[in-house]
Amino acid sequence: MTIPKSNRRGFIAASGALSVASLLGSPAIAQGKKKLRFGVGPLMPTPDDTKKAYLPLFAHLAKELGNPDFDLVATTDWAGMAVAMGSGQLDVAWMGPWGYIIANNATGCQAVATVKYDDKPTYLGIIVARPDLQVTKFPDDTKGKSMSFADVGSTSGWLIPTYYAKEVWKIDPRTFWKYSEGATHPANEMAVSSGQVDMATDFDRQRNAMIAAGRIKEDSNKIIWTSDPLPNDAIALPANAPKEMGAQVQKILTSITADQARTLLPPRYTGFVPATHKSYDMIEKAGIAVGKIKPKA
């Protein structure tokens, strides 16, 4: 699968000073004690916010791996992680479910753990709307309204609503609504809350986190649609990572206790459960249904 050039630029811009050599190099974990390279997707309003929130976890992981020398980069879109994995820029990445499937399809990277939120390894995709928008039947009552989807690498923000539109609602979102795509989840919440758009996609734990942090008020928008449960974000390693490295990363992460999680992870994340590629089968199925990836032979 070819990743759009815009996604390539997104990752390179986010990673800052990564050199040409690093783009061509093999993963650091295969080279002894060289600096570890970790990546995380756009989970907070800005890359700096994301790095600050997830730095303690990756510092812990690096220390437990016996190599506290590491870099952490935050991408501006989920799909850019596939480029990073495929070109040897990352040794371990925190990836959204759909971002992981895109990366796996393109590079063969493998999930080893799924994060828990409120002690659950699943979450819900949602669509939020202006508080005054009258919606008795969705999506029928929203035809012609403005709708902001997240970037194409987002599970709840793009893949799942696109899948539901095609397979369940039987509509073309680009013509049914005044459609736009490419926003981050926090930007979607803020756009609806400020009245810039009528509706936008998001996921429940992202909205909860923004409310808890005071970034939006709970009554500044309302949830008008909820998906079936989806697997939480994946921790993945490149296809050429040694198997023992994957097992070690999995053991370190799944050994994190609830007490440790309070200091290592953002609020309400409570640890990890083991994962394999099969943990994300339903996301892969949706990706195939909307034509973004092809079934594996």
C-alpha positions as a Python dict, from the first residue, in 0.01 Angstrom:
ca = {
    (1, 'M'): (0, 0, 0),
    (2, 'T'): (131, 342, -95),
    (3, 'I'): (113, 604, 180),
    (4, 'P'): (17, 952, 51),
    (5, 'K'): (299, 1203, 21),
    (6, 'S'): (115, 1436, 257),
    (7, 'N'): (149, 1177, 532),
    (8, 'R'): (520, 1144, 464),
    (9, 'R'): (561, 1518, 502),
    (10, 'G'): (353, 1508, 819),
    (11, 'F'): (586, 1264, 989),
    (12, 'I'): (907, 1433, 873),
    (13, 'A'): (780, 1771, 996),
    (14, 'A'): (686, 1625, 1333),
    (15, 'S'): (1012, 1442, 1382),
    (16, 'G'): (1217, 1756, 1342),
    (17, 'A'): (1587, 1691, 1315),
    (18, 'L'): (1584, 1328, 1199),
    (19, 'S'): (1877, 1295, 958),
    (20, 'V'): (1888, 1132, 616),
    (21, 'A'): (2097, 860, 773),
    (22, 'S'): (1825, 783, 1025),
    (23, 'L'): (1569, 757, 749),
    (24, 'L'): (1774, 484, 586),
    (25, 'G'): (1906, 313, 894),
    (26, 'S'): (1787, -12, 1046),
    (27, 'P'): (1614, -9, 1386),
    (28, 'A'): (1832, 79, 1681),
    (29, 'I'): (1724, -230, 1871),
    (30, 'A'): (1917, -439, 1620),
    (31, 'Q'): (2230, -234, 1673),
    (32, 'G'): (2307, -287, 2039),
    (33, 'K'): (2310, 20, 2262),
    (34, 'K'): (2236, 287, 2005),
    (35, 'K'): (1974, 543, 2096),
    (36, 'L'): (1622, 403, 2101),
    (37, 'R'): (1364, 579, 1887),
    (38, 'F'): (1004, 592, 2007),
    (39, 'G'): (701, 743, 1837),
    (40, 'V'): (349, 839, 1940),
    (41, 'G'): (56, 965, 1733),
    (42, 'P'): (-149, 1286, 1770),
    (43, 'L'): (-319, 1210, 2101),
    (44, 'M'): (-305, 1566, 2236),
    (45, 'P'): (-381, 1906, 2080),
    (46, 'T'): (-15, 1965, 1982),
    (47, 'P'): (295, 1744, 1933),
    (48, 'D'): (457, 1914, 2233),
    (49, 'D'): (155, 1831, 2450),
    (50, 'T'): (169, 1470, 2333),
    (51, 'K'): (541, 1432, 2400),
    (52, 'K'): (504, 1580, 2749),
    (53, 'A'): (215, 1347, 2835),
    (54, 'Y'): (378, 1026, 2710),
    (55, 'L'): (742, 1092, 2794),
    (56, 'P'): (725, 919, 3138),
    (57, 'L'): (604, 593, 2984),
    (58, 'F'): (873, 581, 2719),
    (59, 'A'): (1140, 679, 2971),
    (60, 'H'): (1026, 385, 3182),
    (61, 'L'): (1031, 151, 2882),
    (62, 'A'): (1380, 263, 2781),
    (63, 'K'): (1511, 219, 3133),
    (64, 'E'): (1360, -130, 3163),
    (65, 'L'): (1513, -222, 2828),
    (66, 'G'): (1850, -129, 2971),
    (67, 'N'): (1906, 169, 2742),
    (68, 'P'): (1783, 499, 2888),
    (69, 'D'): (1918, 695, 2588),
    (70, 'F'): (1618, 758, 2361),
    (71, 'D'): (1432, 1004, 2140),
    (72, 'L'): (1056, 1048, 2139),
    (73, 'V'): (878, 1203, 1842),
    (74, 'A'): (509, 1289, 1806),
    (75, 'T'): (351, 1273, 1461),
    (76, 'T'): (87, 1511, 1330),
    (77, 'D'): (-120, 1233, 1173),
    (78, 'W'): (-173, 861, 1237),
    (79, 'A'): (-92, 739, 887),
    (80, 'G'): (256, 893, 906),
    (81, 'M'): (354, 621, 1151),
    (82, 'A'): (352, 370, 865),
    (83, 'V'): (623, 569, 691),
    (84, 'A'): (825, 585, 1011),
    (85, 'M'): (799, 211, 1070),
    (86, 'G'): (877, 119, 711),
    (87, 'S'): (1183, 343, 682),
    (88, 'G'): (1351, 238, 1004),
    (89, 'Q'): (1288, 558, 1198),
    (90, 'L'): (1119, 391, 1496),
    (91, 'D'): (1189, 100, 1727),
    (92, 'V'): (861, 111, 1922),
    (93, 'A'): (548, 312, 1847),
    (94, 'W'): (219, 396, 2017),
    (95, 'M'): (-28, 373, 1729),
    (96, 'G'): (-401, 419, 1683),
    (97, 'P'): (-581, 98, 1580),
    (98, 'W'): (-631, 204, 1217),
    (99, 'G'): (-287, 362, 1202),
    (100, 'Y'): (-150, 27, 1316),
    (101, 'I'): (-342, -164, 1048),
    (102, 'I'): (-219, 80, 780),
    (103, 'A'): (138, 37, 904),
    (104, 'N'): (103, -342, 927),
    (105, 'N'): (-36, -359, 575),
    (106, 'A'): (248, -147, 441),
    (107, 'T'): (539, -272, 651),
    (108, 'G'): (442, -586, 846),
    (109, 'C'): (493, -425, 1187),
    (110, 'Q'): (342, -622, 1474),
    (111, 'A'): (132, -525, 1777),
    (112, 'V'): (251, -656, 2115),
    (113, 'A'): (23, -471, 2359),
    (114, 'T'): (-306, -283, 2381),
    (115, 'V'): (-346, 3, 2627),
    (116, 'K'): (-620, -3, 2891),
    (117, 'Y'): (-834, 302, 2962),
    (118, 'D'): (-1043, 290, 3280),
    (119, 'D'): (-915, -68, 3296),
    (120, 'K'): (-1075, -159, 2961),
    (121, 'P'): (-888, -242, 2636),
    (122, 'T'): (-1172, -102, 2423),
    (123, 'Y'): (-1327, 237, 2351),
    (124, 'L'): (-1609, 394, 2147),
    (125, 'G'): (-1610, 605, 1835),
    (126, 'I'): (-1849, 899, 1859),
    (127, 'I'): (-1993, 1183, 1656),
    (128, 'V'): (-2050, 1507, 1845),
    (129, 'A'): (-2279, 1791, 1745),
    (130, 'R'): (-2369, 2143, 1846),
    (131, 'P'): (-2595, 2136, 2154),
    (132, 'D'): (-2881, 2302, 1969),
    (133, 'L'): (-2874, 2069, 1668),
    (134, 'Q'): (-3197, 1871, 1662),
    (135, 'V'): (-3130, 1505, 1579),
    (136, 'T'): (-3404, 1247, 1629),
    (137, 'K'): (-3281, 1000, 1369),
    (138, 'F'): (-2915, 976, 1269),
    (139, 'P'): (-2791, 1030, 1006),
    (140, 'D'): (-3120, 1122, 834),
    (141, 'D'): (-3178, 1443, 1031),
    (142, 'T'): (-2827, 1571, 964),
    (143, 'K'): (-2828, 1576, 583),
    (144, 'G'): (-2668, 1890, 444),
    (145, 'K'): (-2507, 1987, 776),
    (146, 'S'): (-2133, 2045, 809),
    (147, 'M'): (-1930, 1744, 922),
    (148, 'S'): (-1558, 1726, 1007),
    (149, 'F'): (-1388, 1386, 992),
    (150, 'A'): (-1040, 1337, 1136),
    (151, 'D'): (-738, 1241, 925),
    (152, 'V'): (-752, 923, 718),
    (153, 'G'): (-524, 742, 963),
    (154, 'S'): (-772, 776, 1250),
    (155, 'T'): (-983, 477, 1355),
    (156, 'S'): (-1279, 647, 1524),
    (157, 'G'): (-1234, 975, 1340),
    (158, 'W'): (-1226, 842, 984),
    (159, 'L'): (-1224, 467, 928),
    (160, 'I'): (-1518, 360, 1144),
    (161, 'P'): (-1761, 638, 1042),
    (162, 'T'): (-1660, 585, 678),
    (163, 'Y'): (-1725, 213, 718),
    (164, 'Y'): (-2064, 275, 882),
    (165, 'A'): (-2156, 523, 607),
    (166, 'K'): (-2083, 266, 337),
    (167, 'E'): (-2205, -55, 500),
    (168, 'V'): (-2476, 55, 746),
    (169, 'W'): (-2610, 402, 668),
    (170, 'K'): (-2574, 354, 289),
    (171, 'I'): (-2468, 711, 224),
    (172, 'D'): (-2173, 891, 68),
    (173, 'P'): (-2048, 1121, 347),
    (174, 'R'): (-1885, 1356, 96),
    (175, 'T'): (-2219, 1440, -65),
    (176, 'F'): (-2461, 1372, 221),
    (177, 'W'): (-2290, 1633, 443),
    (178, 'K'): (-2083, 1948, 391),
    (179, 'Y'): (-1782, 1728, 441),
    (180, 'S'): (-1423, 1797, 543),
    (181, 'E'): (-1146, 1573, 672),
    (182, 'G'): (-795, 1589, 811),
    (183, 'A'): (-849, 1750, 1153),
    (184, 'T'): (-705, 1617, 1477),
    (185, 'H'): (-950, 1485, 1737),
    (186, 'P'): (-898, 1781, 1975),
    (187, 'A'): (-948, 2023, 1684),
    (188, 'N'): (-1275, 1848, 1598),
    (189, 'E'): (-1404, 1885, 1952),
    (190, 'M'): (-1308, 2252, 1962),
    (191, 'A'): (-1460, 2321, 1620),
    (192, 'V'): (-1800, 2187, 1727),
    (193, 'S'): (-1784, 2350, 2069),
    (194, 'S'): (-1710, 2689, 1912),
    (195, 'G'): (-1978, 2651, 1645),
    (196, 'Q'): (-1739, 2636, 1349),
    (197, 'V'): (-1897, 2310, 1231),
    (198, 'D'): (-2224, 2133, 1307),
    (199, 'M'): (-2075, 1788, 1372),
    (200, 'A'): (-1743, 1611, 1402),
    (201, 'T'): (-1598, 1269, 1472),
    (202, 'D'): (-1408, 1179, 1788),
    (203, 'F'): (-1378, 900, 2048),
    (204, 'D'): (-1517, 882, 2399),
    (205, 'R'): (-1193, 880, 2598),
    (206, 'Q'): (-1055, 1176, 2402),
    (207, 'R'): (-1366, 1381, 2473),
    (208, 'N'): (-1361, 1278, 2840),
    (209, 'A'): (-996, 1380, 2871),
    (210, 'M'): (-1060, 1723, 2719),
    (211, 'I'): (-1352, 1782, 2956),
    (212, 'A'): (-1146, 1672, 3256),
    (213, 'A'): (-862, 1904, 3151),
    (214, 'G'): (-1097, 2198, 3109),
    (215, 'R'): (-1029, 2230, 2735),
    (216, 'I'): (-1400, 2205, 2657),
    (217, 'K'): (-1716, 2212, 2868),
    (218, 'E'): (-1931, 1900, 2880),
    (219, 'D'): (-2235, 2090, 2757),
    (220, 'S'): (-2049, 2264, 2475),
    (221, 'N'): (-2144, 1978, 2243),
    (222, 'K'): (-2340, 1654, 2258),
    (223, 'I'): (-2290, 1295, 2142),
    (224, 'I'): (-2535, 1196, 1867),
    (225, 'W'): (-2385, 862, 1756),
    (226, 'T'): (-2175, 588, 1919),
    (227, 'S'): (-1996, 294, 1755),
    (228, 'D'): (-1958, -64, 1871),
    (229, 'P'): (-1655, -120, 2103),
    (230, 'L'): (-1319, -81, 1929),
    (231, 'P'): (-976, -208, 2039),
    (232, 'N'): (-766, 61, 2207),
    (233, 'D'): (-434, 190, 2075),
    (234, 'A'): (-158, -56, 1994),
    (235, 'I'): (208, -67, 2088),
    (236, 'A'): (390, -202, 1784),
    (237, 'L'): (742, -293, 1671),
    (238, 'P'): (885, -306, 1318),
    (239, 'A'): (864, -630, 1122),
    (240, 'N'): (1239, -686, 1149),
    (241, 'A'): (1254, -636, 1526),
    (242, 'P'): (1391, -945, 1704),
    (243, 'K'): (1112, -1161, 1850),
    (244, 'E'): (1276, -1149, 2190),
    (245, 'M'): (1257, -768, 2176),
    (246, 'G'): (885, -779, 2115),
    (247, 'A'): (839, -1024, 2402),
    (248, 'Q'): (1046, -802, 2630),
    (249, 'V'): (849, -488, 2542),
    (250, 'Q'): (524, -677, 2596),
    (251, 'K'): (636, -804, 2936),
    (252, 'I'): (750, -460, 3052),
    (253, 'L'): (425, -291, 2949),
    (254, 'T'): (185, -557, 3077),
    (255, 'S'): (371, -560, 3410),
    (256, 'I'): (286, -195, 3474),
    (257, 'T'): (52, -182, 3773),
    (258, 'A'): (-242, 55, 3820),
    (259, 'D'): (-36, 250, 4075),
    (260, 'Q'): (255, 283, 3831),
    (261, 'A'): (18, 385, 3554),
    (262, 'R'): (-86, 690, 3756),
    (263, 'T'): (264, 833, 3720),
    (264, 'L'): (367, 684, 3385),
    (265, 'L'): (52, 743, 3179),
    (266, 'P'): (-196, 1026, 3123),
    (267, 'P'): (-506, 1026, 3346),
    (268, 'R'): (-741, 725, 3325),
    (269, 'Y'): (-495, 500, 3142),
    (270, 'T'): (-445, 201, 3369),
    (271, 'G'): (-191, -25, 3198),
    (272, 'F'): (-170, -272, 2909),
    (273, 'V'): (-288, -615, 2800),
    (274, 'P'): (-99, -847, 2563),
    (275, 'A'): (-192, -815, 2195),
    (276, 'T'): (-123, -971, 1858),
    (277, 'H'): (-227, -871, 1510),
    (278, 'K'): (-550, -1070, 1556),
    (279, 'S'): (-652, -826, 1830),
    (280, 'Y'): (-717, -576, 1549),
    (281, 'D'): (-900, -803, 1302),
    (282, 'M'): (-1218, -592, 1308),
    (283, 'I'): (-1022, -279, 1216),
    (284, 'E'): (-856, -462, 927),
    (285, 'K'): (-1200, -580, 807),
    (286, 'A'): (-1327, -221, 803),
    (287, 'G'): (-1018, -104, 614),
    (288, 'I'): (-1074, -366, 346),
    (289, 'A'): (-1446, -278, 322),
    (290, 'V'): (-1375, 91, 250),
    (291, 'G'): (-1107, 2, -3),
    (292, 'K'): (-809, 148, 178),
    (293, 'I'): (-619, -180, 213),
    (294, 'K'): (-626, -509, 28),
    (295, 'P'): (-683, -852, 181),
    (296, 'K'): (-360, -1037, 247),
    (297, 'A'): (-293, -1336, 26),
}
